[in-house]
XYZ file of C-alpha atoms in Angstrom:
293
model
C -23.612 -5.990 -1.449
C -23.480 -5.891 -5.339
C -25.402 -8.357 -7.278
C -23.337 -10.605 -9.462
C -24.504 -11.057 -13.059
C -23.021 -13.397 -15.547
C -24.014 -12.833 -19.216
C -23.549 -14.638 -22.461
C -23.068 -12.130 -25.491
C -26.067 -11.836 -27.861
C -23.848 -10.599 -30.630
C -20.508 -11.964 -32.074
C -17.535 -9.530 -32.157
C -18.028 -9.137 -35.753
C -21.646 -8.354 -35.430
C -21.015 -5.788 -32.656
C -18.337 -4.032 -34.708
C -20.985 -3.476 -37.501
C -22.850 -1.232 -35.017
C -20.109 1.287 -35.097
C -21.615 4.810 -35.539
C -25.164 3.565 -34.915
C -27.454 5.337 -32.492
C -29.064 2.944 -29.932
C -32.586 2.933 -28.397
C -34.492 0.925 -25.869
C -34.548 -2.133 -28.028
C -30.717 -2.423 -27.791
C -30.675 -3.843 -24.367
C -32.489 -6.593 -22.370
C -31.224 -5.775 -18.868
C -31.454 -2.334 -17.353
C -29.395 -1.953 -14.150
C -30.093 0.675 -11.650
C -28.622 -1.099 -8.575
C -25.237 -2.061 -7.279
C -24.048 -4.844 -9.723
C -20.897 -6.600 -11.067
C -21.440 -7.868 -14.556
C -19.187 -10.647 -15.981
C -18.645 -12.556 -19.233
C -20.030 -15.868 -18.171
C -17.605 -17.925 -20.242
C -14.405 -16.092 -19.500
C -15.170 -14.713 -16.114
C -13.822 -11.304 -17.201
C -15.399 -8.145 -15.707
C -17.598 -6.280 -18.223
C -18.751 -3.551 -15.710
C -19.045 -2.688 -12.067
C -21.875 -0.250 -11.111
C -22.348 1.511 -7.939
C -25.458 3.670 -7.254
C -25.278 6.869 -5.141
C -21.654 6.408 -4.079
C -20.322 9.794 -4.906
C -20.919 12.465 -2.100
C -23.685 14.818 -3.242
C -21.676 17.952 -2.564
C -18.798 16.678 -4.405
C -21.064 15.968 -7.496
C -22.618 19.416 -7.248
C -19.139 21.168 -7.182
C -17.921 19.054 -10.186
C -21.108 19.868 -12.155
C -20.748 23.666 -11.324
C -17.067 23.878 -12.283
C -16.833 21.450 -15.356
C -20.174 22.011 -17.236
C -18.338 24.828 -19.269
C -15.523 22.400 -20.370
C -17.832 20.789 -22.809
C -17.494 23.007 -25.712
C -18.404 22.516 -29.351
C -16.192 20.070 -31.246
C -16.504 18.494 -34.824
C -13.827 15.664 -34.582
C -15.855 12.920 -32.889
C -16.939 11.228 -36.129
C -17.870 7.658 -35.013
C -19.356 8.691 -31.766
C -21.267 11.376 -33.450
C -23.048 8.945 -35.872
C -22.083 11.056 -38.956
C -19.669 10.458 -41.712
C -18.555 14.077 -41.674
C -15.919 15.287 -44.181
C -12.230 15.784 -44.585
C -11.101 19.444 -44.542
C -9.259 21.106 -47.339
C -5.845 22.530 -47.073
C -4.879 26.147 -48.244
C -3.079 24.540 -51.327
C -6.459 22.749 -52.273
C -5.423 19.168 -51.177
C -7.496 17.199 -48.715
C -6.063 16.900 -45.190
C -6.412 14.155 -42.826
C -8.438 16.337 -40.439
C -12.014 15.044 -40.163
C -15.012 17.196 -39.125
C -18.571 16.395 -38.450
C -21.501 18.627 -37.112
C -20.365 19.870 -33.697
C -21.209 18.200 -30.440
C -20.765 19.411 -26.901
C -17.471 17.706 -25.669
C -14.186 18.828 -24.314
C -11.171 17.608 -22.496
C -9.441 18.829 -19.385
C -6.209 17.699 -17.777
C -3.327 17.177 -19.940
C -2.576 16.030 -23.490
C 0.140 14.142 -25.243
C 2.096 14.958 -28.279
C 0.277 14.958 -31.724
C 1.554 15.539 -35.363
C 0.037 19.063 -35.236
C 1.303 19.888 -31.766
C 4.213 17.884 -31.178
C 4.837 18.588 -27.437
C 2.956 17.736 -24.202
C 0.722 20.349 -22.655
C -2.122 21.283 -20.407
C -5.511 21.557 -22.019
C -6.976 24.946 -22.777
C -9.490 24.450 -19.902
C -6.644 23.858 -17.452
C -4.765 26.853 -18.768
C -7.632 29.227 -18.746
C -9.875 27.885 -15.936
C -7.450 26.127 -13.594
C -9.300 27.233 -10.393
C -12.308 25.309 -11.569
C -10.242 22.301 -12.346
C -8.822 22.410 -8.870
C -12.262 22.650 -7.441
C -13.273 19.415 -9.223
C -10.219 17.548 -7.920
C -12.309 15.959 -5.169
C -14.446 13.909 -7.604
C -11.385 12.913 -9.668
C -9.678 11.665 -6.612
C -12.793 9.760 -5.437
C -13.174 7.949 -8.634
C -9.417 7.086 -8.490
C -9.936 5.417 -5.147
C -12.984 3.603 -6.240
C -10.993 2.344 -9.279
C -8.271 1.180 -7.013
C -10.666 -0.587 -4.721
C -13.065 -2.265 -7.327
C -10.456 -3.106 -10.038
C -7.087 -3.424 -8.291
C -5.046 -5.295 -10.863
C -6.041 -2.866 -13.635
C -5.498 0.042 -11.321
C -1.948 -1.264 -10.432
C -0.849 -1.311 -14.037
C -2.258 2.007 -14.783
C -1.082 3.663 -11.612
C 2.427 2.307 -12.393
C 2.678 4.004 -15.743
C 1.183 7.178 -14.350
C 3.733 7.283 -11.555
C 6.566 6.770 -14.117
C 5.252 9.645 -16.109
C 6.447 13.325 -15.528
C 4.101 14.430 -12.748
C 3.746 17.676 -14.596
C 1.234 15.891 -16.871
C -0.470 13.541 -14.421
C -3.609 14.587 -12.268
C -1.986 14.823 -8.770
C -1.868 11.433 -6.918
C -4.092 9.496 -9.513
C -3.864 7.042 -12.255
C -5.363 9.759 -14.683
C -3.974 12.408 -17.026
C -6.979 13.449 -18.825
C -10.803 13.805 -18.497
C -13.429 13.892 -21.328
C -16.451 16.089 -20.523
C -19.670 15.647 -22.608
C -22.808 17.604 -22.398
C -26.327 16.356 -23.499
C -24.756 14.078 -26.138
C -26.161 10.891 -27.149
C -23.023 9.167 -28.325
C -23.234 6.559 -31.117
C -21.713 3.120 -30.815
C -17.971 3.306 -30.410
C -15.027 2.107 -28.499
C -12.688 4.487 -26.600
C -9.281 5.190 -28.375
C -6.095 6.493 -27.044
C -6.408 5.480 -23.496
C -4.162 3.055 -21.473
C -5.087 -0.280 -23.038
C -4.491 -2.379 -19.856
C -6.597 -0.062 -17.766
C -10.302 -0.107 -17.126
C -12.645 2.709 -17.980
C -15.182 4.679 -15.920
C -18.113 6.860 -16.109
C -19.713 9.549 -14.102
C -22.921 11.360 -14.920
C -23.751 14.731 -13.334
C -27.230 16.097 -14.063
C -29.383 19.046 -13.480
C -33.209 19.100 -14.057
C -35.266 16.252 -15.218
C -34.794 14.099 -18.378
C -35.352 10.566 -19.417
C -32.965 8.069 -21.111
C -29.266 8.499 -21.698
C -28.600 4.969 -20.651
C -25.265 3.608 -21.173
C -25.530 0.515 -23.236
C -23.053 -2.256 -24.161
C -24.980 -3.901 -27.038
C -22.910 -7.016 -27.335
C -24.099 -7.993 -23.955
C -27.686 -6.413 -24.249
C -27.094 -4.620 -20.816
C -27.631 -0.976 -20.011
C -26.878 1.176 -16.895
C -29.234 3.966 -15.634
C -26.708 6.556 -14.617
C -27.907 9.177 -12.268
C -26.321 11.723 -10.058
C -23.638 10.366 -7.655
C -23.576 6.953 -9.528
C -20.247 5.484 -10.715
C -19.713 2.899 -13.560
C -16.558 1.251 -14.119
C -16.596 -0.567 -17.459
C -14.528 -2.077 -20.210
C -14.604 0.776 -22.654
C -12.939 -1.188 -25.336
C -16.139 -3.115 -25.758
C -18.533 -1.277 -28.249
C -20.835 1.016 -26.395
C -23.175 4.048 -26.687
C -26.187 5.850 -25.222
C -29.892 5.767 -25.714
C -31.570 9.144 -26.606
C -31.736 11.895 -23.951
C -35.390 13.348 -23.692
C -35.653 16.504 -21.768
C -38.603 16.962 -19.364
C -37.242 20.399 -18.225
C -36.269 22.704 -20.935
C -32.940 23.422 -19.243
C -32.183 19.861 -18.159
C -28.508 19.155 -18.514
C -26.541 15.795 -18.480
C -22.722 16.206 -18.004
C -20.719 12.941 -18.271
C -17.159 12.551 -17.160
C -14.626 9.921 -18.392
C -11.232 9.775 -16.656
C -8.289 8.080 -18.146
C -4.505 7.888 -18.795
C -3.591 8.839 -22.319
C -1.340 6.075 -23.666
C 1.528 8.255 -24.857
C 1.935 10.468 -21.930
C 4.893 8.344 -20.725
C 6.794 9.919 -23.399
C 6.438 13.443 -22.035
C 9.265 15.347 -20.521
C 8.911 17.879 -17.827
C 6.713 20.978 -18.379
C 9.887 23.087 -18.787
C 11.437 20.581 -21.343
C 8.072 20.539 -23.319
C 7.857 24.259 -23.244
C 11.429 24.568 -24.502
C 10.743 22.137 -27.264
C 7.649 24.055 -28.367
C 9.642 27.379 -28.223
C 12.448 25.939 -30.402
C 9.921 24.526 -32.902
C 8.444 28.006 -33.425
C 11.769 29.574 -33.821
C 12.658 26.949 -36.409
C 9.294 27.536 -38.206
C 9.615 31.358 -38.160
C 6.719 31.876 -35.944
C 6.557 34.512 -33.287
C 6.979 33.161 -29.740
C 5.220 36.108 -28.309
């Protein structure tokens, strides 16, 4: 049975927000949880996190690690979580664009993506397009997390699943409340809050690891609580709280820490079918004079 823990915040909302972009360490928490636990805000009774040790079947975790580790490619658009100020890129005409870049970290997305200003149509991610067999092999862990989410946070799940079911199923991970997964590799994320996910839902984290390393604890500094994520562990947490990781110190040279965050992107309900979105993309290219071949 999970231990119930009720906490008072050690930082105000304002104090916690000032940590944005900061790198955490072992002084950033007072409680380290490595056992089944449900953590609550003592005053409101709201759930902060639910942690389950060794709940994911080992073969499922191994399959996910093997097939998804390559999804965490280099990216330079995670400014706050990268703990760097970075810079805005320059357009061809010499003006400064709104595109922000920092030194690359290992992070990628799989599943499906909503419309953006630059790419105003819904689409599958590059990983799905190029490595769909690997995506399918990892479906087991995705569905497992979906089932755990439904069981442990039923009210949040019901709201998220409703909007997922109302979304074109061409852009939803089959029979889940998720559209998209972020995959990180050996990355100590700085303090940040998750953006772009379904606001009424509840977040999750899975860590898949190979070799030996220390640290990489998931910390919610406002509550001074940390979670020691190991293979086959599952954390459900309020990702709209400020959070980050402690340093990852390798013991084995090739030690690898892969983390998975599964979510519903908040604008995916605006997507048409895949055929409709492809036609929209085709017409946009024709209007702009681009080749469609």
